[in-house]
mmCIF file of C-alpha atoms in Angstrom:
data_model
loop_
_atom_site.group_PDB
_atom_site.id
_atom_site.type_symbol
_atom_site.label_atom_id
_atom_site.label_comp_id
_atom_site.label_asym_id
_atom_site.label_seq_id
_atom_site.Cartn_x
_atom_site.Cartn_y
_atom_site.Cartn_z
ATOM 1 C CA GLU F 96 84.409 115.417 108.349
ATOM 2 C CA VAL F 97 86.919 112.920 109.821
ATOM 3 C CA GLN F 98 90.567 113.608 108.784
ATOM 4 C CA LEU F 99 94.212 112.765 108.927
ATOM 5 C CA VAL F 100 96.758 114.933 106.214
ATOM 6 C CA GLU F 101 100.721 113.521 106.630
ATOM 7 C CA SER F 102 103.096 116.176 105.212
ATOM 8 C CA GLY F 103 106.754 116.526 105.597
ATOM 9 C CA GLY F 104 108.244 113.279 103.061
ATOM 10 C CA GLY F 105 111.052 114.060 99.968
ATOM 11 C CA LEU F 106 114.238 112.680 98.698
ATOM 12 C CA VAL F 107 116.448 112.450 101.458
ATOM 13 C CA LYS F 108 120.363 111.238 101.360
ATOM 14 C CA PRO F 109 121.171 107.374 103.144
ATOM 15 C CA GLY F 110 122.501 108.778 107.028
ATOM 16 C CA GLY F 111 120.010 112.334 106.902
ATOM 17 C CA SER F 112 117.382 112.817 108.877
ATOM 18 C CA LEU F 113 112.908 113.571 108.877
ATOM 19 C CA ARG F 114 110.100 115.069 110.236
ATOM 20 C CA LEU F 115 106.701 113.954 108.608
ATOM 21 C CA SER F 116 103.696 115.339 110.467
ATOM 22 C CA CYS F 117 99.806 114.035 110.440
ATOM 23 C CA ALA F 118 96.964 116.882 110.925
ATOM 24 C CA ALA F 119 93.800 115.417 112.699
ATOM 25 C CA SER F 120 91.133 117.063 112.653
ATOM 26 C CA GLY F 121 86.804 115.654 113.063
ATOM 27 C CA PHE F 122 87.715 113.392 116.394
ATOM 28 C CA ILE F 123 89.041 114.291 119.707
ATOM 29 C CA PHE F 124 92.960 113.930 118.976
ATOM 30 C CA SER F 125 93.681 113.772 122.582
ATOM 31 C CA ASP F 126 92.009 110.205 123.360
ATOM 32 C CA ALA F 127 93.528 108.539 120.052
ATOM 33 C CA TRP F 128 96.591 106.678 119.965
ATOM 34 C CA MET F 129 98.158 107.934 115.733
ATOM 35 C CA THR F 130 100.185 104.986 114.246
ATOM 36 C CA TRP F 131 102.136 104.912 111.792
ATOM 37 C CA VAL F 132 102.187 102.312 108.679
ATOM 38 C CA ARG F 133 104.521 102.597 105.648
ATOM 39 C CA GLN F 134 103.827 101.257 102.252
ATOM 40 C CA ALA F 135 107.245 100.503 99.929
ATOM 41 C CA PRO F 136 107.074 101.526 96.124
ATOM 42 C CA GLY F 137 105.228 98.576 95.093
ATOM 43 C CA LYS F 138 105.554 96.440 98.399
ATOM 44 C CA GLY F 139 102.974 95.073 101.301
ATOM 45 C CA LEU F 140 101.629 97.652 104.398
ATOM 46 C CA GLU F 141 104.519 98.005 107.065
ATOM 47 C CA TRP F 142 103.696 98.717 111.216
ATOM 48 C CA VAL F 143 106.362 101.554 111.818
ATOM 49 C CA GLY F 144 105.010 102.434 115.111
ATOM 50 C CA ARG F 145 102.485 103.860 117.791
ATOM 51 C CA ILE F 146 101.916 106.812 120.378
ATOM 52 C CA LYS F 147 99.260 105.921 122.802
ATOM 53 C CA ARG F 148 97.072 108.860 124.560
ATOM 54 C CA LYS F 149 98.925 111.499 126.863
ATOM 55 C CA SER F 150 96.316 110.202 130.092
ATOM 56 C CA GLY F 151 98.145 107.016 128.907
ATOM 57 C CA GLY F 152 101.297 107.309 129.704
ATOM 58 C CA GLY F 153 101.718 108.865 125.602
ATOM 59 C CA THR F 154 104.109 105.117 125.602
ATOM 60 C CA THR F 155 105.534 105.393 122.721
ATOM 61 C CA ASP F 156 106.451 101.324 120.724
ATOM 62 C CA TYR F 157 108.672 100.504 117.155
ATOM 63 C CA ALA F 158 108.379 98.210 114.301
ATOM 64 C CA ALA F 159 112.364 96.340 114.897
ATOM 65 C CA PRO F 160 113.600 97.623 111.497
ATOM 66 C CA VAL F 161 113.078 101.268 113.177
ATOM 67 C CA LYS F 162 113.442 101.225 116.447
ATOM 68 C CA GLY F 163 116.017 103.157 118.004
ATOM 69 C CA ARG F 164 116.265 105.699 114.815
ATOM 70 C CA PHE F 165 112.532 106.401 114.478
ATOM 71 C CA THR F 166 110.634 108.693 117.173
ATOM 72 C CA ILE F 167 107.234 109.510 117.267
ATOM 73 C CA SER F 168 105.458 112.701 119.284
ATOM 74 C CA ARG F 169 102.142 114.445 119.604
ATOM 75 C CA ASP F 170 101.536 118.162 120.130
ATOM 76 C CA ASP F 171 97.653 117.899 121.401
ATOM 77 C CA SER F 172 97.233 121.189 121.354
ATOM 78 C CA GLU F 173 97.842 121.628 117.432
ATOM 79 C CA ASN F 174 96.357 118.551 116.010
ATOM 80 C CA THR F 175 98.896 116.362 115.136
ATOM 81 C CA VAL F 176 101.111 113.476 115.435
ATOM 82 C CA TYR F 177 104.766 113.177 114.317
ATOM 83 C CA LEU F 178 107.534 110.427 112.877
ATOM 84 C CA GLN F 179 111.100 111.371 113.535
ATOM 85 C CA MET F 180 113.079 109.486 111.119
ATOM 86 C CA ASN F 181 116.975 109.563 112.050
ATOM 87 C CA SER F 182 119.548 107.655 110.220
ATOM 88 C CA LEU F 183 117.826 106.907 107.364
ATOM 89 C CA LYS F 184 118.252 104.384 105.543
ATOM 90 C CA THR F 185 117.419 102.871 101.862
ATOM 91 C CA GLU F 186 115.351 101.295 102.270
ATOM 92 C CA ASP F 187 113.285 103.338 104.340
ATOM 93 C CA THR F 188 112.313 104.772 101.068
ATOM 94 C CA ALA F 189 108.348 103.956 101.603
ATOM 95 C CA LEU F 190 104.817 105.992 101.335
ATOM 96 C CA TYR F 191 104.392 106.559 104.811
ATOM 97 C CA TYR F 192 101.293 106.734 106.393
ATOM 98 C CA CYS F 193 99.264 107.396 110.034
ATOM 99 C CA THR F 194 96.629 106.320 110.683
ATOM 100 C CA THR F 195 94.373 105.551 114.005
ATOM 101 C CA GLY F 196 91.910 102.390 115.159
ATOM 102 C CA TYR F 197 88.838 101.489 114.704
ATOM 103 C CA CYS F 198 86.545 102.761 117.453
ATOM 104 C CA ILE F 199 82.505 101.397 117.951
ATOM 105 C CA GLY F 200 81.003 103.270 120.626
ATOM 106 C CA THR F 201 83.461 103.263 123.549
ATOM 107 C CA ARG F 202 85.344 100.571 122.358
ATOM 108 C CA CYS F 203 88.613 101.215 120.641
ATOM 109 C CA HIS F 204 90.842 99.617 118.418
ATOM 110 C CA TYR F 205 93.920 100.895 118.362
ATOM 111 C CA ASP F 206 96.562 98.258 117.986
ATOM 112 C CA ASP F 207 94.890 96.146 115.681
ATOM 113 C CA ALA F 208 92.143 97.727 112.960
ATOM 114 C CA PHE F 209 93.129 100.649 111.222
ATOM 115 C CA ASP F 210 89.878 102.565 110.303
ATOM 116 C CA ILE F 211 91.316 106.649 108.902
ATOM 117 C CA TRP F 212 93.979 106.946 107.277
ATOM 118 C CA GLY F 213 95.599 109.416 105.601
ATOM 119 C CA GLN F 214 96.476 110.337 101.981
ATOM 120 C CA GLY F 215 100.918 109.382 102.636
ATOM 121 C CA THR F 216 103.124 111.117 101.662
ATOM 122 C CA MET F 217 106.398 109.760 99.997
ATOM 123 C CA VAL F 218 109.414 109.215 101.864
ATOM 124 C CA THR F 219 112.966 108.529 99.208
ATOM 125 C CA VAL F 220 116.447 107.705 101.258
ATOM 126 C CA SER F 221 118.824 107.643 98.100
ATOM 127 C CA SER F 222 121.832 109.444 97.291
ATOM 128 C CA GLN S 201 109.130 88.296 104.153
ATOM 129 C CA SER S 202 106.433 88.907 105.466
ATOM 130 C CA ALA S 203 104.972 87.759 108.597
ATOM 131 C CA LEU S 204 101.952 86.623 107.520
ATOM 132 C CA THR S 205 101.615 84.797 104.615
ATOM 133 C CA GLN S 206 98.722 85.590 102.277
ATOM 134 C CA PRO S 207 98.844 83.833 98.396
ATOM 135 C CA ALA S 208 99.794 86.603 96.184
ATOM 136 C CA SER S 209 96.997 86.287 93.581
ATOM 137 C CA VAL S 210 93.568 84.702 93.454
ATOM 138 C CA SER S 211 91.006 84.964 90.436
ATOM 139 C CA GLY S 212 87.180 84.702 90.503
ATOM 140 C CA SER S 213 84.782 85.330 88.490
ATOM 141 C CA PRO S 214 81.354 88.326 88.455
ATOM 142 C CA GLY S 215 78.768 85.959 92.038
ATOM 143 C CA GLN S 216 81.246 83.342 92.346
ATOM 144 C CA SER S 217 83.311 82.759 95.706
ATOM 145 C CA ILE S 218 87.016 83.687 96.530
ATOM 146 C CA THR S 219 89.147 83.142 99.674
ATOM 147 C CA ILE S 220 92.108 84.744 100.622
ATOM 148 C CA SER S 221 93.610 83.038 103.528
ATOM 149 C CA CYS S 222 96.663 84.538 105.334
ATOM 150 C CA THR S 223 99.024 82.132 107.599
ATOM 151 C CA GLY S 224 100.412 82.934 110.996
ATOM 152 C CA THR S 225 101.599 81.545 114.091
ATOM 153 C CA SER S 226 100.927 80.760 117.294
ATOM 154 C CA SER S 227 102.414 83.835 117.970
ATOM 155 C CA ASP S 228 100.265 85.980 115.975
ATOM 156 C CA VAL S 229 96.516 84.578 114.041
ATOM 157 C CA GLY S 230 97.028 81.764 116.094
ATOM 158 C CA GLY S 231 96.841 83.442 119.455
ATOM 159 C CA TYR S 232 94.654 86.504 119.179
ATOM 160 C CA ASN S 233 91.483 87.332 117.886
ATOM 161 C CA TYR S 234 92.025 90.034 116.422
ATOM 162 C CA VAL S 235 92.475 89.752 112.678
ATOM 163 C CA SER S 236 91.662 92.287 110.132
ATOM 164 C CA TRP S 237 91.899 93.030 106.742
ATOM 165 C CA TYR S 238 91.894 95.692 103.516
ATOM 166 C CA GLN S 239 90.874 96.624 100.265
ATOM 167 C CA GLN S 240 93.347 98.840 98.359
ATOM 168 C CA TYR S 241 92.398 100.066 95.532
ATOM 169 C CA PRO S 242 96.202 101.385 93.459
ATOM 170 C CA GLY S 243 97.018 104.783 94.647
ATOM 171 C CA LYS S 244 94.623 104.721 97.620
ATOM 172 C CA ALA S 245 94.912 103.909 101.462
ATOM 173 C CA PRO S 246 93.555 101.015 102.320
ATOM 174 C CA LYS S 247 90.172 99.958 103.712
ATOM 175 C CA LEU S 248 89.701 98.217 106.748
ATOM 176 C CA MET S 249 86.665 95.255 105.849
ATOM 177 C CA ILE S 250 86.376 92.884 108.562
ATOM 178 C CA TYR S 251 87.636 93.363 112.505
ATOM 179 C CA GLU S 252 88.221 91.332 115.379
ATOM 180 C CA VAL S 253 88.643 87.587 112.609
ATOM 181 C CA SER S 254 85.270 88.584 111.250
ATOM 182 C CA ASN S 255 83.300 90.874 112.640
ATOM 183 C CA ARG S 256 82.725 93.962 109.243
ATOM 184 C CA PRO S 257 83.162 97.974 110.240
ATOM 185 C CA SER S 258 79.923 100.054 109.424
ATOM 186 C CA GLY S 259 79.254 100.619 105.935
ATOM 187 C CA VAL S 260 81.139 97.453 104.890
ATOM 188 C CA SER S 261 79.118 95.074 102.209
ATOM 189 C CA SER S 262 78.078 92.054 103.525
ATOM 190 C CA ARG S 263 79.879 89.733 101.135
ATOM 191 C CA PHE S 264 82.881 90.025 102.862
ATOM 192 C CA SER S 265 83.564 87.726 105.653
ATOM 193 C CA GLY S 266 85.699 86.995 107.758
ATOM 194 C CA SER S 267 86.696 83.448 109.726
ATOM 195 C CA LYS S 268 90.135 81.161 111.327
ATOM 196 C CA SER S 269 91.196 78.096 112.192
ATOM 197 C CA GLY S 270 94.561 77.445 114.192
ATOM 198 C CA ASN S 271 97.132 79.134 112.922
ATOM 199 C CA THR S 272 95.354 80.260 109.323
ATOM 200 C CA ALA S 273 92.783 83.284 108.715
ATOM 201 C CA SER S 274 90.067 83.888 105.944
ATOM 202 C CA LEU S 275 88.557 86.235 104.406
ATOM 203 C CA THR S 276 86.054 85.456 101.517
ATOM 204 C CA ILE S 277 84.390 87.271 99.133
ATOM 205 C CA SER S 278 80.663 85.965 97.829
ATOM 206 C CA GLY S 279 79.087 87.669 95.361
ATOM 207 C CA LEU S 280 82.221 88.980 93.893
ATOM 208 C CA GLN S 281 81.725 92.093 91.943
ATOM 209 C CA ALA S 282 84.090 93.997 89.332
ATOM 210 C CA GLU S 283 85.072 96.701 92.225
ATOM 211 C CA ASP S 284 86.220 93.875 93.641
ATOM 212 C CA GLU S 285 89.302 94.167 92.925
ATOM 213 C CA ALA S 286 91.855 95.135 94.822
ATOM 214 C CA ASP S 287 93.902 94.633 96.973
ATOM 215 C CA TYR S 288 93.969 92.444 100.340
ATOM 216 C CA TYR S 289 95.906 92.600 103.443
ATOM 217 C CA CYS S 290 95.578 90.350 106.170
ATOM 218 C CA SER S 291 96.788 92.053 110.478
ATOM 219 C CA SER S 292 96.958 90.753 113.427
ATOM 220 C CA TYR S 293 98.457 91.844 117.230
ATOM 221 C CA THR S 294 101.373 89.664 117.776
ATOM 222 C CA MET S 295 103.529 89.274 121.160
ATOM 223 C CA SER S 296 106.813 90.441 119.729
ATOM 224 C CA SER S 297 107.325 94.500 120.014
ATOM 225 C CA THR S 298 106.417 95.135 116.776
ATOM 226 C CA LEU S 299 102.740 95.220 117.626
ATOM 227 C CA VAL S 300 100.669 94.833 114.553
ATOM 228 C CA VAL S 301 101.716 92.123 111.343
ATOM 229 C CA PHE S 302 100.824 92.254 107.936
ATOM 230 C CA GLY S 303 101.100 90.041 105.220
ATOM 231 C CA GLY S 304 102.178 90.455 101.751
ATOM 232 C CA GLY S 305 99.027 91.718 100.613
ATOM 233 C CA THR S 306 96.731 89.092 97.655
ATOM 234 C CA ARG S 307 96.314 90.634 94.585
ATOM 235 C CA LEU S 308 91.921 89.921 93.285
ATOM 236 C CA THR S 309 90.908 89.329 89.806
ATOM 237 C CA VAL S 310 87.636 89.892 89.026
ATOM 238 C CA LEU S 311 87.683 88.080 85.387
#
């Protein structure tokens, strides 16, 4: 079964740090580009950032609001992608999802169509 | 404020058709055929319904269709059913450093 399971969320004070994890199973993780998307309470979806496969350079890209504060990394031996969040702000409060692209045949839509989603992990930034 | 503009809500009766619009710019919706649509029930993760403007992933009902004209993409749901009541989000690839932008979401109510 294809599955993504996020963990690591919690309550943190402004200026604090948190590391989220996303464990993958049921597909070839090392081939996949992995993306983080967040959703503030009662609000819409927001793309956070993405990491490519290591054979493609493992390149990362980030949304403007988190660039310089958040870092995405991956451990292919553990089939896990991470989101390190530093200098957290109250506006970072959200449910954080990891996701990956829709693949049909050998073509995968890693940067435009997200097919596999986790259940999300909640991050609350508050004093 | 979201990068893509969607109506906050739409409604329709069972059996009817509804259309949800998603307006962007030439830097996103108008510049690429990489518009996707997602369905989200309360407390659940989003589900991909349409990709590349008008393609349906396997398993998605043919009642869902997508199109695009200029900077505006549209999702049409025909033969509305009670189970279609959910939030719908559009997204587009964009040329900015934020690679993907989403719409603010549309709440569909089936009357």
